[in-house]
Coordinates of C-alpha atoms and ligand atoms in Angstrom, one line a residue:
M366 CA 35.0 17.6 -1.8
P367 CA 35.4 18.9 -5.3
L368 CA 32.4 20.6 -6.8
K369 CA 33.2 19.5 -10.3
I370 CA 34.5 16.0 -10.9
K371 CA 37.0 16.3 -13.7
S372 CA 39.2 13.2 -13.2
L373 CA 39.4 9.9 -11.5
S374 CA 41.3 11.4 -8.6
D375 CA 38.5 13.9 -8.1
L376 CA 36.1 11.1 -8.0
Q377 CA 38.2 9.2 -5.5
K378 CA 37.9 12.0 -3.0
F379 CA 34.3 10.9 -2.5
P380 CA 33.5 8.2 0.1
I381 CA 32.3 4.8 -1.1
I382 CA 28.6 4.5 -0.4
N383 CA 27.2 1.0 0.5
K384 CA 23.8 -0.5 0.0
E385 CA 22.7 0.1 3.5
I386 CA 23.5 3.8 3.5
Y387 CA 21.9 4.2 0.1
F388 CA 18.7 2.4 1.1
N389 CA 18.4 4.5 4.2
L390 CA 18.9 7.7 2.3
N391 CA 16.2 6.7 -0.1
K392 CA 13.9 5.7 2.7
K393 CA 14.2 9.1 4.3
K394 CA 13.4 11.0 1.1
S395 CA 9.7 10.6 0.3
V396 CA 9.2 10.2 -3.4
K397 CA 7.3 13.1 -5.0
I398 CA 5.0 11.8 -7.7
D399 CA 4.4 15.2 -9.3
K400 CA 7.2 14.7 -11.8
N401 CA 7.5 12.4 -14.7
I402 CA 9.3 9.5 -13.0
Y403 CA 9.7 5.8 -13.2
L404 CA 10.0 4.0 -9.9
I405 CA 12.2 0.9 -9.7
K406 CA 12.1 -1.4 -6.7
A407 CA 15.1 -3.0 -5.2
M408 CA 15.4 -6.4 -3.5
A409 CA 13.6 -6.8 -0.2
N410 CA 15.7 -6.7 2.9
I411 CA 15.3 -8.9 6.0
D412 CA 12.1 -7.0 7.1
G413 CA 10.5 -7.6 3.7
E414 CA 11.0 -3.9 2.9
E415 CA 11.6 -2.9 -0.7
A416 CA 13.4 0.3 -1.4
L417 CA 12.1 2.5 -4.2
F418 CA 14.5 4.3 -6.5
P419 CA 13.0 7.1 -8.6
L420 CA 14.3 7.6 -12.2
S421 CA 13.5 10.7 -14.1
L422 CA 12.3 10.2 -17.6
N423 CA 15.7 11.2 -18.9
D424 CA 17.5 8.7 -16.6
Y425 CA 15.0 6.0 -17.5
Q426 CA 15.8 6.4 -21.1
N427 CA 19.5 6.3 -20.2
Y428 CA 18.8 3.1 -18.3
I429 CA 17.2 1.5 -21.4
D430 CA 20.2 2.6 -23.5
F431 CA 22.6 1.1 -21.0
E432 CA 20.7 -2.2 -20.9
K433 CA 20.6 -2.1 -24.7
R434 CA 24.4 -2.1 -24.8
K435 CA 24.4 -5.2 -22.6
F436 CA 22.2 -7.1 -25.0
E437 CA 24.3 -5.9 -27.9
L438 CA 27.5 -7.1 -26.3
A439 CA 25.9 -10.4 -25.3
G440 CA 25.2 -11.0 -29.0
V441 CA 21.5 -10.2 -29.5
K442 CA 20.8 -9.4 -33.2
K443 CA 18.0 -7.5 -34.9
S444 CA 16.7 -10.8 -36.4
D445 CA 16.1 -12.3 -32.9
L446 CA 12.8 -12.9 -31.3
C447 CA 13.5 -12.4 -27.6
S448 CA 11.6 -12.9 -24.3
V449 CA 12.2 -12.0 -20.7
V450 CA 11.3 -15.1 -18.7
E451 CA 10.0 -15.2 -15.1
F452 CA 11.1 -11.8 -13.9
S453 CA 9.1 -9.3 -11.9
Q454 CA 7.5 -6.4 -13.8
N455 CA 10.3 -4.4 -12.4
S456 CA 12.9 -5.9 -14.7
T457 CA 10.6 -7.1 -17.5
I458 CA 9.5 -3.7 -18.6
V459 CA 13.0 -2.2 -18.8
Q460 CA 14.5 -5.3 -20.4
A461 CA 11.8 -5.6 -23.0
Q462 CA 12.2 -2.0 -24.0
S463 CA 15.9 -2.4 -24.2
I464 CA 15.5 -5.3 -26.6
L465 CA 13.1 -3.3 -28.8
A466 CA 15.5 -0.3 -28.7
L467 CA 18.2 -2.6 -30.1
G468 CA 15.9 -3.3 -33.1
A469 CA 15.1 -7.0 -32.1
S470 CA 11.6 -8.4 -31.6
Y471 CA 10.0 -9.2 -28.3
V472 CA 7.2 -11.5 -27.3
P473 CA 5.8 -11.5 -23.7
L474 CA 5.3 -14.9 -22.2
D475 CA 3.2 -15.6 -19.2
G476 CA 1.2 -18.3 -17.5
D477 CA 2.7 -21.1 -15.5
E478 CA 6.2 -22.4 -16.2
A479 CA 5.0 -25.3 -18.3
K480 CA 3.1 -22.9 -20.6
I481 CA 6.0 -20.5 -20.8
F482 CA 8.4 -23.4 -21.8
Q483 CA 5.8 -24.6 -24.4
D484 CA 5.5 -21.1 -25.8
I485 CA 9.3 -20.7 -26.1
V486 CA 9.2 -23.7 -28.5
R487 CA 5.9 -22.8 -30.2
Y488 CA 6.8 -19.2 -31.0
K489 CA 10.4 -20.1 -32.0
V490 CA 11.9 -17.7 -29.5
S491 CA 15.6 -17.3 -30.2
V492 CA 16.8 -15.4 -27.1
I493 CA 15.7 -15.5 -23.5
F494 CA 16.8 -13.4 -20.6
T495 CA 16.2 -15.2 -17.3
I496 CA 17.7 -16.5 -14.0
P497 CA 19.8 -19.7 -13.8
P498 CA 17.2 -21.9 -12.0
V499 CA 14.9 -21.5 -15.0
V500 CA 17.6 -22.6 -17.4
Y501 CA 18.0 -25.9 -15.5
R502 CA 14.3 -26.5 -15.4
L503 CA 13.9 -25.6 -19.1
M504 CA 16.7 -28.1 -20.0
E505 CA 14.8 -30.8 -18.0
Y506 CA 11.5 -29.9 -19.7
V507 CA 13.0 -30.2 -23.2
K508 CA 15.0 -33.3 -22.4
V509 CA 12.0 -35.2 -21.0
R510 CA 9.8 -34.4 -23.9
K511 CA 12.6 -34.7 -26.5
L512 CA 11.8 -31.3 -27.9
K513 CA 13.8 -29.0 -30.2
T514 CA 13.9 -25.3 -29.4
S515 CA 14.9 -22.4 -31.7
L516 CA 16.9 -20.9 -28.9
R517 CA 20.4 -19.7 -29.9
L518 CA 21.3 -17.5 -26.9
I519 CA 20.4 -17.5 -23.2
I520 CA 21.3 -14.6 -21.1
T521 CA 21.2 -15.0 -17.3
T522 CA 21.5 -12.8 -14.3
G523 CA 20.8 -12.7 -10.6
V524 CA 22.3 -15.9 -9.2
K525 CA 25.9 -16.9 -9.2
I526 CA 26.7 -19.8 -11.7
P527 CA 29.5 -21.8 -10.2
D528 CA 30.9 -22.8 -13.7
V529 CA 29.6 -20.7 -16.6
N530 CA 31.7 -22.8 -19.0
K531 CA 30.1 -26.0 -17.9
L532 CA 26.6 -24.7 -18.0
N533 CA 27.2 -23.3 -21.5
L534 CA 28.2 -26.7 -22.8
E535 CA 25.0 -28.2 -21.3
T536 CA 22.7 -25.5 -22.8
K537 CA 24.5 -25.9 -26.2
D538 CA 23.9 -29.7 -26.0
V539 CA 20.3 -29.7 -24.7
L540 CA 18.9 -26.5 -26.1
G541 CA 21.2 -25.6 -28.9
A542 CA 21.9 -22.3 -27.2
E543 CA 24.9 -20.4 -26.0
L544 CA 24.9 -19.0 -22.5
I545 CA 26.1 -15.6 -21.5
D546 CA 25.8 -14.6 -17.8
T547 CA 25.5 -11.1 -16.6
I548 CA 26.0 -9.3 -13.3
G549 CA 23.9 -6.4 -12.2
A550 CA 22.0 -4.7 -9.4
T551 CA 18.7 -2.8 -9.5
E552 CA 20.5 0.4 -8.5
L553 CA 23.2 0.0 -11.3
A554 CA 21.6 -2.0 -14.1
S555 CA 23.6 -4.8 -15.6
F556 CA 27.2 -3.7 -15.3
A557 CA 29.0 -6.8 -16.6
F558 CA 28.7 -9.9 -18.8
S559 CA 30.7 -13.1 -19.3
C560 CA 33.3 -13.4 -22.0
K561 CA 32.7 -15.7 -25.0
K562 CA 36.2 -17.1 -25.0
H563 CA 37.0 -17.3 -21.3
R564 CA 33.5 -18.1 -20.0
N565 CA 34.2 -17.9 -16.3
F566 CA 35.5 -14.4 -16.7
Y567 CA 33.5 -11.2 -17.1
H568 CA 33.9 -7.9 -18.9
F569 CA 32.4 -4.6 -17.7
I570 CA 30.0 -2.8 -19.9
D571 CA 32.1 -0.3 -21.8
Q572 CA 29.8 2.7 -21.7
K573 CA 28.5 5.3 -19.2
Q574 CA 30.0 3.9 -16.0
I575 CA 33.3 4.2 -14.1
V576 CA 34.4 1.0 -12.5
E577 CA 37.0 0.8 -9.7
I578 CA 38.3 -2.2 -7.9
I579 CA 39.0 -1.1 -4.3
D580 CA 40.8 -2.9 -1.6
P581 CA 38.3 -3.3 1.2
V582 CA 40.9 -2.6 3.9
T583 CA 43.1 0.2 2.5
K584 CA 40.3 1.7 0.4
Q585 CA 42.8 2.1 -2.4
P586 CA 42.6 0.8 -6.0
A587 CA 43.9 -2.8 -6.3
N588 CA 43.9 -5.9 -8.5
E589 CA 41.7 -7.7 -6.0
G590 CA 38.9 -6.0 -4.1
E591 CA 35.3 -4.7 -4.2
I592 CA 33.7 -3.6 -7.4
V593 CA 32.8 0.1 -7.0
I594 CA 30.7 1.7 -9.7
T595 CA 29.7 5.2 -10.6
P596 CA 26.9 4.9 -13.1
L597 CA 27.2 7.9 -15.4
W598 CA 23.8 7.2 -17.0
K599 CA 22.2 8.5 -13.7
V600 CA 22.1 12.2 -14.4
D601 CA 19.1 13.5 -12.4
F602 CA 19.4 11.2 -9.4
P603 CA 23.2 10.7 -9.4
L604 CA 25.0 7.9 -7.6
I605 CA 28.7 8.3 -6.9
R606 CA 31.0 5.4 -6.0
Y607 CA 28.5 2.7 -5.1
G608 CA 30.1 -0.3 -3.4
T609 CA 28.5 -3.5 -4.9
D610 CA 29.6 -5.7 -2.0
I611 CA 31.1 -8.0 -4.7
F612 CA 34.7 -9.1 -4.2
T613 CA 36.5 -9.9 -7.4
K614 CA 40.0 -10.4 -9.0
L615 CA 41.2 -8.7 -12.2
D616 CA 43.1 -10.8 -14.7
K617 CA 45.6 -8.9 -16.8
H618 CA 46.9 -11.8 -19.0
L619 CA 43.8 -13.1 -20.8
K620 CA 42.9 -12.1 -24.4
C621 CA 39.8 -12.4 -26.4
D622 CA 38.0 -10.9 -29.4
C623 CA 34.8 -9.8 -27.8
S624 CA 33.5 -6.5 -29.3
V625 CA 33.6 -4.7 -25.9
K626 CA 35.9 -1.7 -26.0
N627 CA 37.4 -2.0 -22.6
K628 CA 38.8 -5.5 -22.4
T629 CA 39.3 -5.9 -18.7
F630 CA 38.8 -9.4 -17.4
F631 CA 37.5 -10.1 -13.9
S632 CA 36.6 -13.3 -12.1
G633 CA 32.9 -12.5 -11.4
V634 CA 31.5 -12.7 -7.9
E635 CA 34.3 -14.3 -5.9
K636 CA 32.4 -13.7 -2.7
R637 CA 30.2 -11.2 -1.0
L638 CA 31.9 -8.9 1.4
T639 CA 29.2 -8.6 4.1
Q640 CA 28.0 -11.5 6.1
A641 CA 24.8 -11.7 4.2
T642 CA 23.8 -15.0 2.7
R643 CA 22.0 -14.9 -0.6
I644 CA 18.9 -17.1 -0.7
Q645 CA 17.3 -17.0 -4.1
R646 CA 17.6 -13.4 -5.0
Y647 CA 17.4 -12.1 -1.5
L648 CA 20.2 -11.2 0.9
V649 CA 19.7 -12.2 4.5
D650 CA 21.8 -12.4 7.6
L651 CA 21.4 -16.1 8.5
K652 CA 21.4 -15.5 12.2
D653 CA 18.7 -12.8 11.9
F654 CA 16.8 -15.1 9.5
Y655 CA 16.9 -17.9 12.1
Y656 CA 15.5 -15.6 14.8
Q657 CA 12.8 -14.2 12.6
V658 CA 11.6 -17.7 11.7
K659 CA 11.8 -18.7 15.3
D660 CA 9.6 -15.7 16.3
S661 CA 7.1 -16.8 13.7
L662 CA 6.9 -20.2 15.3
I663 CA 6.8 -19.0 18.9
W664 CA 4.4 -16.0 18.6
Q665 CA 1.3 -17.2 16.8
N666 CA -1.5 -17.0 19.4
F667 CA -2.7 -14.4 21.8
F668 CA -2.1 -16.8 24.7
D669 CA 1.5 -17.5 23.8
K670 CA 3.0 -15.1 26.3
R671 CA 1.3 -17.0 29.1
L672 CA 1.9 -20.3 27.5
W673 CA 5.7 -20.0 27.5
F674 CA 5.6 -19.1 31.1
F675 CA 4.6 -22.7 31.9
I676 CA 5.8 -24.7 28.9
E677 CA 9.2 -24.9 27.3
K678 CA 9.3 -23.5 23.8
P679 CA 9.6 -25.9 20.8
I680 CA 13.0 -26.0 19.3
L681 CA 13.9 -25.7 15.7
T682 CA 16.8 -25.9 13.3
I683 CA 17.2 -24.5 9.8
L684 CA 19.1 -25.8 6.8
I685 CA 19.6 -23.8 3.6
T686 CA 20.0 -26.3 0.8
R687 CA 19.5 -26.6 -2.9
I688 CA 16.9 -28.9 -4.4
K689 CA 16.9 -29.2 -8.2
N690 CA 19.1 -26.1 -8.3
V691 CA 16.6 -24.0 -6.4
D692 CA 17.5 -22.6 -3.0
T693 CA 15.3 -24.3 -0.4
V694 CA 14.8 -23.5 3.3
L695 CA 14.3 -26.6 5.4
V696 CA 12.8 -26.0 8.9
F697 CA 12.9 -28.9 11.3
I698 CA 10.7 -28.5 14.4
D699 CA 10.1 -30.6 17.5
K700 CA 7.0 -32.5 16.5
A701 CA 5.5 -33.2 20.0
K702 CA 5.8 -29.6 21.1
F703 CA 4.5 -28.2 17.8
R704 CA 1.3 -30.2 18.1
S705 CA 0.7 -29.8 21.9
T706 CA 1.2 -26.0 21.8
M707 CA -1.1 -25.6 18.8
R708 CA 1.4 -24.2 16.3
R709 CA 0.5 -23.6 12.6
R710 CA 2.7 -23.9 9.6
Q711 CA 1.3 -20.9 7.7
P712 CA 2.8 -18.1 9.7
I713 CA 6.2 -19.7 9.4
E714 CA 5.9 -20.2 5.7
E715 CA 4.7 -16.6 5.3
S716 CA 7.6 -15.1 7.2
I717 CA 10.1 -17.1 5.2
F718 CA 8.5 -16.2 1.9
K719 CA 8.5 -12.5 2.9
M720 CA 12.3 -12.7 3.5
T721 CA 13.5 -14.9 0.7
N722 CA 10.7 -15.8 -1.7
S723 CA 12.2 -19.3 -1.7
D724 CA 10.8 -22.8 -1.5
T725 CA 10.2 -23.9 2.1
R726 CA 9.6 -27.2 3.7
I727 CA 8.6 -27.6 7.3
I728 CA 9.5 -31.0 8.7
L729 CA 8.2 -32.1 12.1
C730 CA 10.5 -34.6 13.8
N731 CA 11.8 -36.0 17.0
K732 CA 13.4 -33.4 19.3
K733 CA 16.5 -35.6 19.8
I734 CA 17.6 -35.2 16.2
I735 CA 17.3 -31.4 16.2
E736 CA 19.1 -31.0 19.5
K737 CA 22.4 -32.1 18.1
M738 CA 22.7 -29.3 15.6
S739 CA 25.0 -26.5 16.5
P740 CA 24.6 -23.8 15.4
S741 CA 20.9 -24.2 14.8
Y742 CA 21.1 -22.7 11.3
Q743 CA 23.4 -23.8 8.5
D744 CA 23.9 -23.1 4.9
I745 CA 24.9 -26.4 3.3
R746 CA 24.5 -25.5 -0.3
D747 CA 28.2 -25.6 -1.2
I748 CA 29.1 -28.6 0.9
S749 CA 29.5 -31.9 -0.9
K750 CA 27.1 -34.5 0.5
K751 CA 29.9 -36.8 1.6
Y752 CA 31.4 -34.1 3.9
L753 CA 28.3 -33.4 5.7
P754 CA 28.3 -34.3 9.4
K755 CA 26.1 -37.2 10.6
E756 CA 23.5 -35.0 12.4
I757 CA 22.8 -33.1 9.2
K758 CA 22.6 -36.3 7.1
D759 CA 20.1 -37.6 9.7
L760 CA 18.0 -34.5 9.2
L761 CA 18.2 -34.7 5.4
S762 CA 17.1 -38.3 5.5
L763 CA 13.7 -37.1 6.9
C764 CA 12.9 -35.1 3.8
Ligands
LIG1420 ZN1 35.9 -11.5 -24.1

């Protein structure tokens, strides 16, 4: 391994580090709070654990600077009044500071969603940074009440938008605002944004990061492969060749006049490389997820161990679906057994919330309908209704 990295080929002598390795490394190192550091939290894993990533004051300022470039490239101007809508503190603090660093104005909005939407109109907010489900709900809110917003730009992140071009036409029509999508990760900040001309394609941020597209099999640079990033803004806690798990394709023929220096086009998140399923903003292995939910159903009372010795356990099936553009977990449980064995809904809801933070519905029903499902857990979000098998349609008709 070279001690000094002077070229891309030096860099490429380093192995690609994936999320799991990075998380485990961070878990082992206990964070010392005797230095001037900012702790960022990453998405929770299946066990509800959140990894902590320390940033030195210097790296924190670099982080702000990096995010500032994102807002600049997305088109935020000094005359804008911006707000970060419905994010955790984790993102809100950094994003708000980046907006201020750019010279634009910022207004914090809180309260429930209706109040936030009202305030966006009332304060004449011109730019919001948020997640796609909020955009759909905001459009609905404005449409129903026949309101006019002062929004001119919406920047999204966190959830894949199937067709950015189409959503941009809708936000222009309903809200009067252009939509720019971004891609990022807590460990890397926002590393890409969608092009204004070819809206379903993305550009990489042109500062302080080295981007490689690596074939997952040969581990060599390629036109299609995993996005691997070395964030150069991380100086004190460096990260070298971080595999994002995102599979993408480069496009070498498109042209545009975005102000980004490096005009590489790529097709966004084509797919995730690991088996993990993304529910809301959380990554879960669907099989693990199913078994954890099952455990939360089976092991609720101190007498359960003895109980299952005499009685057959209640069966369940899980569907991951999308209701009003929000990922929703539907849990169907054998009604008779649920009642006769004194099960409660709360432990199940809690376990799901811990893993995904998503909307959950528990539906008690006839055992016969559940029995037909195989496997017992399915992600039906991207399947058109008419192609769903009969047993799934039967289950959905109960909701
Ligand atoms: Zn462009």
